[in-house]
Short mmCIF file of C-alpha atoms in Angstrom, two decimals:
data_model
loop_
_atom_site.label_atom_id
_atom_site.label_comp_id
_atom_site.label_asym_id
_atom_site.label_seq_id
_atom_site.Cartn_x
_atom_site.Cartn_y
_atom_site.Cartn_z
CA UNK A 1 60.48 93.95 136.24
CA UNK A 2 58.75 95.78 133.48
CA UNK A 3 62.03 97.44 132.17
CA UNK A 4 63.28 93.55 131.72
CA UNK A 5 60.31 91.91 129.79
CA UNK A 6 60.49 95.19 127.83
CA UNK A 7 64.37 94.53 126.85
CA UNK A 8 63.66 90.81 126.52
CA UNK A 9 61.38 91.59 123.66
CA UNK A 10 63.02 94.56 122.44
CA UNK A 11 65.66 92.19 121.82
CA UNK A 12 63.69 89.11 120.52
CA UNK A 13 61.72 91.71 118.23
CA UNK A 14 65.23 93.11 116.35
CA UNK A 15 66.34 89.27 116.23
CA UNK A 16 63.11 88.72 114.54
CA UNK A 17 63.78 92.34 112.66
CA UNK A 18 67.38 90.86 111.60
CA UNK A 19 66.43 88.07 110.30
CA UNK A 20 63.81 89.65 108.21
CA UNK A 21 66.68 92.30 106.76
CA UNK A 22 68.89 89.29 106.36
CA UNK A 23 71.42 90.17 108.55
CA UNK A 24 74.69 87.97 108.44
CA UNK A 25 75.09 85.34 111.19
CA UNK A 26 77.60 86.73 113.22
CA UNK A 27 76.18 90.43 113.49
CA UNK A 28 72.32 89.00 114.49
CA UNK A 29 72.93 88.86 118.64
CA UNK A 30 75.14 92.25 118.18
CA UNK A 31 72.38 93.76 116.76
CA UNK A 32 69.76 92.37 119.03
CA UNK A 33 72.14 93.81 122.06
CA UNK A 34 72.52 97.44 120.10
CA UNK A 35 68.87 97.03 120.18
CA UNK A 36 68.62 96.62 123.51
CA UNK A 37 70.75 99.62 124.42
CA UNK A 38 68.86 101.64 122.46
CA UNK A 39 65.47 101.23 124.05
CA UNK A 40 67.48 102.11 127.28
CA UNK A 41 68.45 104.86 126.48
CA UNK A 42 64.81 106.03 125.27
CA UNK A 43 63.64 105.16 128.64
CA UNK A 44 65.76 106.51 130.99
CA UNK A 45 65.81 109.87 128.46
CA UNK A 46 62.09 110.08 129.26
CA UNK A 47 62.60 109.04 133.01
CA UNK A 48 65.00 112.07 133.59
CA UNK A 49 62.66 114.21 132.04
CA UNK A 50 64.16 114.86 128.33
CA UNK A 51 61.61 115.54 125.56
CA UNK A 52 61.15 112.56 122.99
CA UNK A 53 62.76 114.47 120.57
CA UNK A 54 65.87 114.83 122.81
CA UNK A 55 65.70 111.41 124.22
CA UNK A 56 65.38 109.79 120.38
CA UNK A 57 68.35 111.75 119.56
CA UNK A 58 70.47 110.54 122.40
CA UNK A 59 69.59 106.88 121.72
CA UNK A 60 69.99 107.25 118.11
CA UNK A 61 73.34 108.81 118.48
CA UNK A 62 74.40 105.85 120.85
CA UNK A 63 73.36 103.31 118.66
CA UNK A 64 75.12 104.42 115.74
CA UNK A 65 78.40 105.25 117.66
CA UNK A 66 78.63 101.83 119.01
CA UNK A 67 77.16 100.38 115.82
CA UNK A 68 80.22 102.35 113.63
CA UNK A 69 82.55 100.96 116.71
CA UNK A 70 81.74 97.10 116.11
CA UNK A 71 81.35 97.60 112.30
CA UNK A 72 84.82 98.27 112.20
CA UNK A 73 85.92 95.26 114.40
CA UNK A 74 84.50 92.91 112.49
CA UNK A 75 84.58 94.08 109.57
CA UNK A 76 81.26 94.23 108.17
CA UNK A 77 78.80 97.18 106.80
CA UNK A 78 77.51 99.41 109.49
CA UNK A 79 74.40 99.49 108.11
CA UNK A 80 74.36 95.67 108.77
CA UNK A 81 74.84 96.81 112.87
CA UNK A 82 72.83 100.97 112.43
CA UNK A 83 69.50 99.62 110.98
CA UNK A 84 68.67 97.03 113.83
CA UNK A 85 70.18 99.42 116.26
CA UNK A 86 67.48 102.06 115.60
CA UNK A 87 64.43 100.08 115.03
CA UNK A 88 63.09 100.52 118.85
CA UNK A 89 62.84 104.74 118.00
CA UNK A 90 60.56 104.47 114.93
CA UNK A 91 57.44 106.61 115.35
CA UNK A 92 55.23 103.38 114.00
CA UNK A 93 53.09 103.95 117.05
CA UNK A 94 52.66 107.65 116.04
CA UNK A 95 52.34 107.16 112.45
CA UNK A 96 49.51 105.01 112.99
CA UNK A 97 47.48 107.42 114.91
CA UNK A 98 48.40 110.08 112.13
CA UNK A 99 46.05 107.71 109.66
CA UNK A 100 43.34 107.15 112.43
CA UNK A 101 42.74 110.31 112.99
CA UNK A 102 42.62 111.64 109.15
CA UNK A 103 40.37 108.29 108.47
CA UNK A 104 38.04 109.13 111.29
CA UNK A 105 38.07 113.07 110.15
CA UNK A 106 40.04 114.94 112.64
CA UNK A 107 42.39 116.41 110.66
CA UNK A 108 44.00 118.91 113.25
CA UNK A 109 44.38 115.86 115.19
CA UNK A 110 46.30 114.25 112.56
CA UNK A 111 48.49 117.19 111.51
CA UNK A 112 49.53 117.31 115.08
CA UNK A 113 50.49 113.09 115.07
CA UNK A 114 51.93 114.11 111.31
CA UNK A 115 54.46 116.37 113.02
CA UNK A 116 55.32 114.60 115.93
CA UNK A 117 56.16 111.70 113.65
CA UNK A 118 58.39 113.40 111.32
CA UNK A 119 60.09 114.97 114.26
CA UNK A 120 60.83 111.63 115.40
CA UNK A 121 61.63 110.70 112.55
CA UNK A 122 64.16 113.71 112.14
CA UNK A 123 65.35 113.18 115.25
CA UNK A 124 66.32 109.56 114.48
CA UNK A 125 68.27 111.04 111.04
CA UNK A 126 70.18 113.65 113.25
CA UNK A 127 71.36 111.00 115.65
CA UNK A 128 73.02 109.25 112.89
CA UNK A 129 74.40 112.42 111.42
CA UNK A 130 76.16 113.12 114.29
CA UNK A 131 77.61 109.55 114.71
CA UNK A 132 78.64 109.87 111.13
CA UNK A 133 80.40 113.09 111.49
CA UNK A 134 82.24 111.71 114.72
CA UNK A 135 83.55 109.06 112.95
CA UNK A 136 84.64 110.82 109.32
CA UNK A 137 86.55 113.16 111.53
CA UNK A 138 89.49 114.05 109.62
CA UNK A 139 87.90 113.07 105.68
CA UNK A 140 86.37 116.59 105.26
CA UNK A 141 84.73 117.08 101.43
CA UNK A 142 84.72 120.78 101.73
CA UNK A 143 81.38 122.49 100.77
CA UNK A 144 82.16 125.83 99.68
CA UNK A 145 85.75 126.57 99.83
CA UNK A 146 89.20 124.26 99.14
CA UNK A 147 90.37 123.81 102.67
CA UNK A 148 93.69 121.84 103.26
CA UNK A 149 95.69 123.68 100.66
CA UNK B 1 88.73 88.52 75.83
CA UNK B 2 91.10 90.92 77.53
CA UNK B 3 91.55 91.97 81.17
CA UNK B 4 90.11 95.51 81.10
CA UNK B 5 86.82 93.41 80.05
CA UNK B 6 86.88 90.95 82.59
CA UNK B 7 87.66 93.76 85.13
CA UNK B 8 84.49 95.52 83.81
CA UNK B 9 82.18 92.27 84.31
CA UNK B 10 83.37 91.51 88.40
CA UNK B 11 83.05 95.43 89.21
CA UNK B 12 79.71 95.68 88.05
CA UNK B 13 78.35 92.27 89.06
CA UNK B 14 79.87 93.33 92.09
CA UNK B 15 77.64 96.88 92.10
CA UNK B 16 74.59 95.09 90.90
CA UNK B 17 74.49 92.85 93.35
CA UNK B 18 75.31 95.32 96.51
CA UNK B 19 72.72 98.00 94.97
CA UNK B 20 69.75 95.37 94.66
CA UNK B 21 70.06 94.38 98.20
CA UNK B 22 70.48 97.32 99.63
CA UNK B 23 73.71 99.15 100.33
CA UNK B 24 74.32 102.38 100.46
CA UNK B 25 75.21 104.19 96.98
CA UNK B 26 78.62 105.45 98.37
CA UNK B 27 79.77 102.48 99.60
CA UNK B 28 78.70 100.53 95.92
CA UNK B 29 81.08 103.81 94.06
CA UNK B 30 83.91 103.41 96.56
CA UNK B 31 83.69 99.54 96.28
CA UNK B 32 83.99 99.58 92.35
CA UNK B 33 86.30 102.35 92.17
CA UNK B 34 88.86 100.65 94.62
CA UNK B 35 88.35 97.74 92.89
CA UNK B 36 89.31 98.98 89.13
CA UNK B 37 92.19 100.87 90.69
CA UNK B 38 93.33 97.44 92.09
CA UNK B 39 93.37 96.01 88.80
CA UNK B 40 95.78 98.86 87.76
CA UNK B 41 93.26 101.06 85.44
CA UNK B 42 93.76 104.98 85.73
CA UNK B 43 90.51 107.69 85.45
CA UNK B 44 88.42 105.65 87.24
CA UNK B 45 84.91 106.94 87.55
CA UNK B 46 81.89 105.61 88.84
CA UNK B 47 78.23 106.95 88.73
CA UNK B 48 75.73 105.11 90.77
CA UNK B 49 71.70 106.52 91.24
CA UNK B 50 69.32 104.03 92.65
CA UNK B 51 68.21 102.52 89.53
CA UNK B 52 71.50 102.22 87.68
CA UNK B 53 75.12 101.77 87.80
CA UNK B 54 77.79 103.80 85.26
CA UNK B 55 81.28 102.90 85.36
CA UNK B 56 84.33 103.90 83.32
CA UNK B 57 88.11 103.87 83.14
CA UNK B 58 91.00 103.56 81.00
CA UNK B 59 92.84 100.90 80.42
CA UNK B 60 96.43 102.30 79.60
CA UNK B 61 97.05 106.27 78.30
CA UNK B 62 96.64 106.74 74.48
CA UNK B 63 93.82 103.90 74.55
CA UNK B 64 90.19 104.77 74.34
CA UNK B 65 88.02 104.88 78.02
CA UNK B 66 85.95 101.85 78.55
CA UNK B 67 82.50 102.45 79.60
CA UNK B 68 79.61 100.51 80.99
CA UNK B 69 76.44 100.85 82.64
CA UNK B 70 73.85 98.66 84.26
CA UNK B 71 69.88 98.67 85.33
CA UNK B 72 69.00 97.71 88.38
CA UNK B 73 65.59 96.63 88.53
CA UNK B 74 64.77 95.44 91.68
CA UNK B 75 65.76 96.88 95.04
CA UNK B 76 65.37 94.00 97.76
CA UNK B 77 66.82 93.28 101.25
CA UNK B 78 69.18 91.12 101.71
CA UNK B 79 72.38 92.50 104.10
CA UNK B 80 73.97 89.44 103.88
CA UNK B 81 74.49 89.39 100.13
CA UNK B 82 75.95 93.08 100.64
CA UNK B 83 78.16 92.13 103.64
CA UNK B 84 79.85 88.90 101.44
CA UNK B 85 80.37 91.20 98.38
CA UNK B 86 82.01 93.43 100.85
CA UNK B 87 84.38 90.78 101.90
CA UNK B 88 85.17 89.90 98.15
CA UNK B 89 85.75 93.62 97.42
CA UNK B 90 88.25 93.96 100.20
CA UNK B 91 90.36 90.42 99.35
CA UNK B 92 90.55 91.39 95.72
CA UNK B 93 91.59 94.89 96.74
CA UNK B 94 94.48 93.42 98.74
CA UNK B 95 95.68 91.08 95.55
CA UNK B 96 94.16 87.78 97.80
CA UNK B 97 91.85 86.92 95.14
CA UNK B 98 92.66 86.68 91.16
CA UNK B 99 90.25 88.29 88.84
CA UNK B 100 88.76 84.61 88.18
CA UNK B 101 88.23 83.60 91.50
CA UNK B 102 86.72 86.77 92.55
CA UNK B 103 83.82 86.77 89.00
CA UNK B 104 83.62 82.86 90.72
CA UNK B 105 82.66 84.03 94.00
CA UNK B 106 80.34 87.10 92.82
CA UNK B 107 78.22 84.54 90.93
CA UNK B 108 77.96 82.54 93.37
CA UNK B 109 76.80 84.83 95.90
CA UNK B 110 74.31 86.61 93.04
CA UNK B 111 72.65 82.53 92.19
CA UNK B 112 72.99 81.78 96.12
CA UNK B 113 69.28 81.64 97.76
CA UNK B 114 68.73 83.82 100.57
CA UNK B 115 70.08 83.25 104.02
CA UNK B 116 67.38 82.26 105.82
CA UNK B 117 64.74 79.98 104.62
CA UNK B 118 61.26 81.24 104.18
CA UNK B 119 59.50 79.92 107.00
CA UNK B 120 61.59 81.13 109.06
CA UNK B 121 61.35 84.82 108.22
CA UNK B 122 57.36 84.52 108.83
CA UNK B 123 58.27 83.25 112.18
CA UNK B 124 60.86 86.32 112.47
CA UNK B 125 57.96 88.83 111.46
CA UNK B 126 55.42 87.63 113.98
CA UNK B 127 58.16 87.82 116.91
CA UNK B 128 59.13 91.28 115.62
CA UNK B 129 55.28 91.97 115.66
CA UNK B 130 54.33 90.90 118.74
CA UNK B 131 57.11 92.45 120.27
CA UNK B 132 56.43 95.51 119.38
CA UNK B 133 53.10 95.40 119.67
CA UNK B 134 53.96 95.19 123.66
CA UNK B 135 56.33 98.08 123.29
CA UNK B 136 54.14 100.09 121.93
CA UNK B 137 51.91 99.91 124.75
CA UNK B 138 49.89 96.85 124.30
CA UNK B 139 49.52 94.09 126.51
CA UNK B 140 50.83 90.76 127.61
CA UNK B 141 47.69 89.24 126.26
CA UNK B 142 48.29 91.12 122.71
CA UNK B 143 51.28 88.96 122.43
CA UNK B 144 49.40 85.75 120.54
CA UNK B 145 46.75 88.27 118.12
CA UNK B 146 49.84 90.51 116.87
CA UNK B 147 51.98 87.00 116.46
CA UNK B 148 49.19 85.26 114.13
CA UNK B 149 48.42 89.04 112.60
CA UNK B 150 52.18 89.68 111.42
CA UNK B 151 52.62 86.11 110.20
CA UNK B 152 49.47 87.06 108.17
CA UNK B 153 50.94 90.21 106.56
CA UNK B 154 54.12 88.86 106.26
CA UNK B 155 53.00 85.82 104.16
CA UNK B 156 50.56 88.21 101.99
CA UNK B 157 53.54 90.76 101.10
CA UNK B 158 56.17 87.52 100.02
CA UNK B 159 52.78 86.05 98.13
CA UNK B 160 51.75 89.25 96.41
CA UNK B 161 55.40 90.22 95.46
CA UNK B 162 55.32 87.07 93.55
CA UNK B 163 52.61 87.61 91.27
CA UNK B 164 52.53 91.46 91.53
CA UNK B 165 54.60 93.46 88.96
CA UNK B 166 52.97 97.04 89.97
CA UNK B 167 55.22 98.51 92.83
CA UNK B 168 53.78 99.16 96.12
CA UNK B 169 50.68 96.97 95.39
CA UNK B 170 52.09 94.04 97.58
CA UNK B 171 52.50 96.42 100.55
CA UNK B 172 49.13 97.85 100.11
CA UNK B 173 47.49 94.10 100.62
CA UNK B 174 49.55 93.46 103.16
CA UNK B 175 48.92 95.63 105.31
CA UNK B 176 45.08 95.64 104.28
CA UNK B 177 45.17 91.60 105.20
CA UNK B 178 47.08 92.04 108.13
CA UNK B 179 44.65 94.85 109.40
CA UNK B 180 41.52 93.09 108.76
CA UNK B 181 43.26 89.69 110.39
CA UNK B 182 44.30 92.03 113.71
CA UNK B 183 40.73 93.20 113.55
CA UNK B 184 39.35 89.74 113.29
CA UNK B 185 41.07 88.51 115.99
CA UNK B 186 40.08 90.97 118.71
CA UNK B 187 35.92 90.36 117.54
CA UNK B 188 36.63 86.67 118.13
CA UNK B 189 38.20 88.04 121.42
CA UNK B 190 41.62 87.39 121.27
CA UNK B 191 43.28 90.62 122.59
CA UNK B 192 41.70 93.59 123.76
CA UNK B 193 44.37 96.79 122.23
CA UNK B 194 43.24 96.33 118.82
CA UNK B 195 45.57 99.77 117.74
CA UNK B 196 48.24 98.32 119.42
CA UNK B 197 47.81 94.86 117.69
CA UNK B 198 47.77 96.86 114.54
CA UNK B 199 51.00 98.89 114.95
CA UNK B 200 52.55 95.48 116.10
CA UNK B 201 51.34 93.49 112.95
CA UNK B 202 52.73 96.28 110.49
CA UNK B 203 55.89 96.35 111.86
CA UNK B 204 57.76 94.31 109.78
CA UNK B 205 56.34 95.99 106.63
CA UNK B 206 58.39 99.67 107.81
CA UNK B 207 60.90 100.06 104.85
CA UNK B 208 64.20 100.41 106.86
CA UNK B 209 66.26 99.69 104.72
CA UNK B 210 65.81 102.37 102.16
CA UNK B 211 65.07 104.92 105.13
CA UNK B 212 68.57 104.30 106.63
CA UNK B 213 69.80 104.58 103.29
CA UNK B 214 68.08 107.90 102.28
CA UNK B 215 69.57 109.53 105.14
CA UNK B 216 73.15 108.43 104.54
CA UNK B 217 73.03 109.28 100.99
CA UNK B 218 72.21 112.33 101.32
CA UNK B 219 74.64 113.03 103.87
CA UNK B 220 77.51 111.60 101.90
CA UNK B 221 75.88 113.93 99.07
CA UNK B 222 74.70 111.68 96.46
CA UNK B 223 71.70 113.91 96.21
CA UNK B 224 69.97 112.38 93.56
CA UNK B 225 70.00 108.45 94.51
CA UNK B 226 69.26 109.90 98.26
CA UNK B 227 66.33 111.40 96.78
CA UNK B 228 65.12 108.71 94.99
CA UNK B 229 65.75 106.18 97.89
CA UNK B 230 63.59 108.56 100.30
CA UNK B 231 60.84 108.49 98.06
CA UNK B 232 60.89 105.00 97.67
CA UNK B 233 60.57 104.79 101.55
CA UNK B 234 58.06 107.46 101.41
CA UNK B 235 56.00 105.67 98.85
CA UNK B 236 56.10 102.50 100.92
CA UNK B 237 54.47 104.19 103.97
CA UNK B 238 52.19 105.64 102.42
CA UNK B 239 50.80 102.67 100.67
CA UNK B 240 51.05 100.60 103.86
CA UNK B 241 49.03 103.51 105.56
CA UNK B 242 46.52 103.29 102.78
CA UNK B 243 45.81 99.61 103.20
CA UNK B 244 45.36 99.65 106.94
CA UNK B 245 43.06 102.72 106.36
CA UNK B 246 41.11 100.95 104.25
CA UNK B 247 40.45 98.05 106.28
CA UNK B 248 39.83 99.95 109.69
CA UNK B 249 37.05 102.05 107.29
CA UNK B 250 35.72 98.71 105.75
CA UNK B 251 35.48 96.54 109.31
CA UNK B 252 34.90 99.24 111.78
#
């Protein structure tokens, strides 16, 4: 019962998060839906015992995956489909607390929310990395040496 | 005045419009090179950072290079404007549009207003708010205060972006206004999680646009514009962090 007022608002909340990026028409309920999955994910990450880190990684990397999937369907930016899709993991919750607790003085406290946040936050970035590497399979740029020759 | 010219104006109309509302830099240097190599120029290079666009090619061998650059001054988000330039990118890539229709189209979509009226993103920033408010841990009854308290900051950042020209300002009142009206609203005793309120009412303020962005550049190794983006997102945090600071430290 919770999990479903939780995905009915997750998903009312990226509607309300799409129309505020301007998302294009037809890619607002997709969005709202990758939204959705995403939050799943989270939860039943944390339910089966994975650490947040872990658990934003595996719901980042689903979103984007699925997000690159439709993007190409319907032609349209994925960023139009990845930005909604990833909303539900940002540490805004955790950020927050970083600021309390450096206004109020505790700055151990704070360093401690600081990190947490921007492992969240990295966490979110590696999830996307790895989507984008899955799907530029086969376009490698070479770093260091000319393969392919 | 010649084709090469005209060819010059649609690609970076096309790039100026795409890099003010937010796409990503690759996908603006891919877009305008395809597009010049549509139009049958040769040595096409494009140069895009976050703040400007440089693009050159040449127009037949033995003639001189044509080169152009242009500021971008604003960066605003608007996916919509990036997804129909998109779509204009692709049919003049695939010889559906003439170089006329496709300048026609690009200025329309540049003068066109935004997608969805005003009102109605307030109204999409208080359900975002409120929603995330309750996943953040708040409760049912935090629904209503984090509502009224994003509508609040949301109205404050469009006002103050109006009459602001110093960057970051508008976020900094914003989030100070919506702060002080989340804290209002629990001492009248609407609510009872006032730091989930809070969260909930900033919400809409996160920059994800230019976060998202950040990450891809950098990945797709523009450096430099990836850079620039992240500390545009970084900026934006912090100044929303300062104005909620300085309302919790005023009111509480």
């Amino acid at each position: 019962m919770n999990l479903l007022i939780e995905s009915v608002l997750t998903f009312a909340a990226i509607i309300g998060f799409g129309i505020i990026f301007s998302v294009p028409r037809r890619a607002l309920l997709l969005g709202g839906c990758i939204g959705v999955v995403t939050w799943l994910v989270l939860q039943t990450g944390t339910a089966i015992g994975a650490s947040s880190v872990i658990a934003t990684v595996m719901a980042s990397l689903t979103a984007a995956t699925i997000a690159h999937l439709l993007a190409k369907k319907i032609r349209i930016p994925v960023t139009t489909l990845s930005i909604p899709g990833i909303l539900p993991l940002v540490p805004g919750s955790r950020a927050y607390f970083t600021m309390l607790s450096f206004v109020e003085g505790e700055y151990i406290q704070g360093l401690e929310y600081g990190v947490e946040t921007m492992l969240q936050a990295g966490a979110i970035a590696a999830g996307l990395v790895l989507a984008l590497s899955i799907f530029s399979f086969g376009k490698g740029i070479g770093n260091r040496y000319e393969t392919g020759h | 005045m010649n084709a090469a010219d005209e060819v010059m104006d649609i690609c970076l109309l096309a790039g100026e419009i795409m890099l003010t509302y937010g796409a990503e830099t690759y996908r603006v240097e891919e877009t305008l090179e395809r597009m010049a190599r549509a139009a049958g120029f040769t040595n096409v290079h494009c140069f895009t950072t976050t703040t400007g666009i440089f693009l050159s090619f040449e127009e037949r061998k033995g003639k001189e290079d044509l080169m152009q650059m242009v500021r971008i001054d604003d960066r605003m988000q608007d996916l919509n404007k990036v997804t129909e330039v998109n779509q204009v990118s692709r049919e003049f890539t695939s010889g559906e549009l003439s170089v006329e229709e496709a300048h026609e189209r690009l200025e329309s979509i540049y003068h066109s207003p935004v997608n969805y009226p005003i009102w109605l993103i307030h109204l999409a920033a208080g359900v975002a708010g409120s929603g995330f408010s309750y996943l953040f841990g708040g409760g049912l009854g935090d629904l209503l205060p984090a509502f009224i308290a994003a509508i609040a900051a949301s109205v404050a950042l469009v006002e103050f972006e109006r009459y602001l020209k110093v960057r970051f300002a508008a976020e900094l009142a914003a989030a100070f206004l919506g702060g002080s009206a989340a804290i209002f609203l629990v001492f009248i005793g609407l609510g009872f999680n006032l730091d989930q309120i809070i969260i909930g009412s900033l919400m809409p303020l996160v920059p994800g646009v230019p976060l998202t962005n950040a990450v891809r550049d950098l990945l797709s190794g523009d450096l430099l514009a990836g850079m620039s983006r992240g500390v545009e997102a970084l900026m934006t945090s912090l100044s929303i962090a300062s104005g909620i600071a300085l309302s919790i430290s005023l009111f509480i």
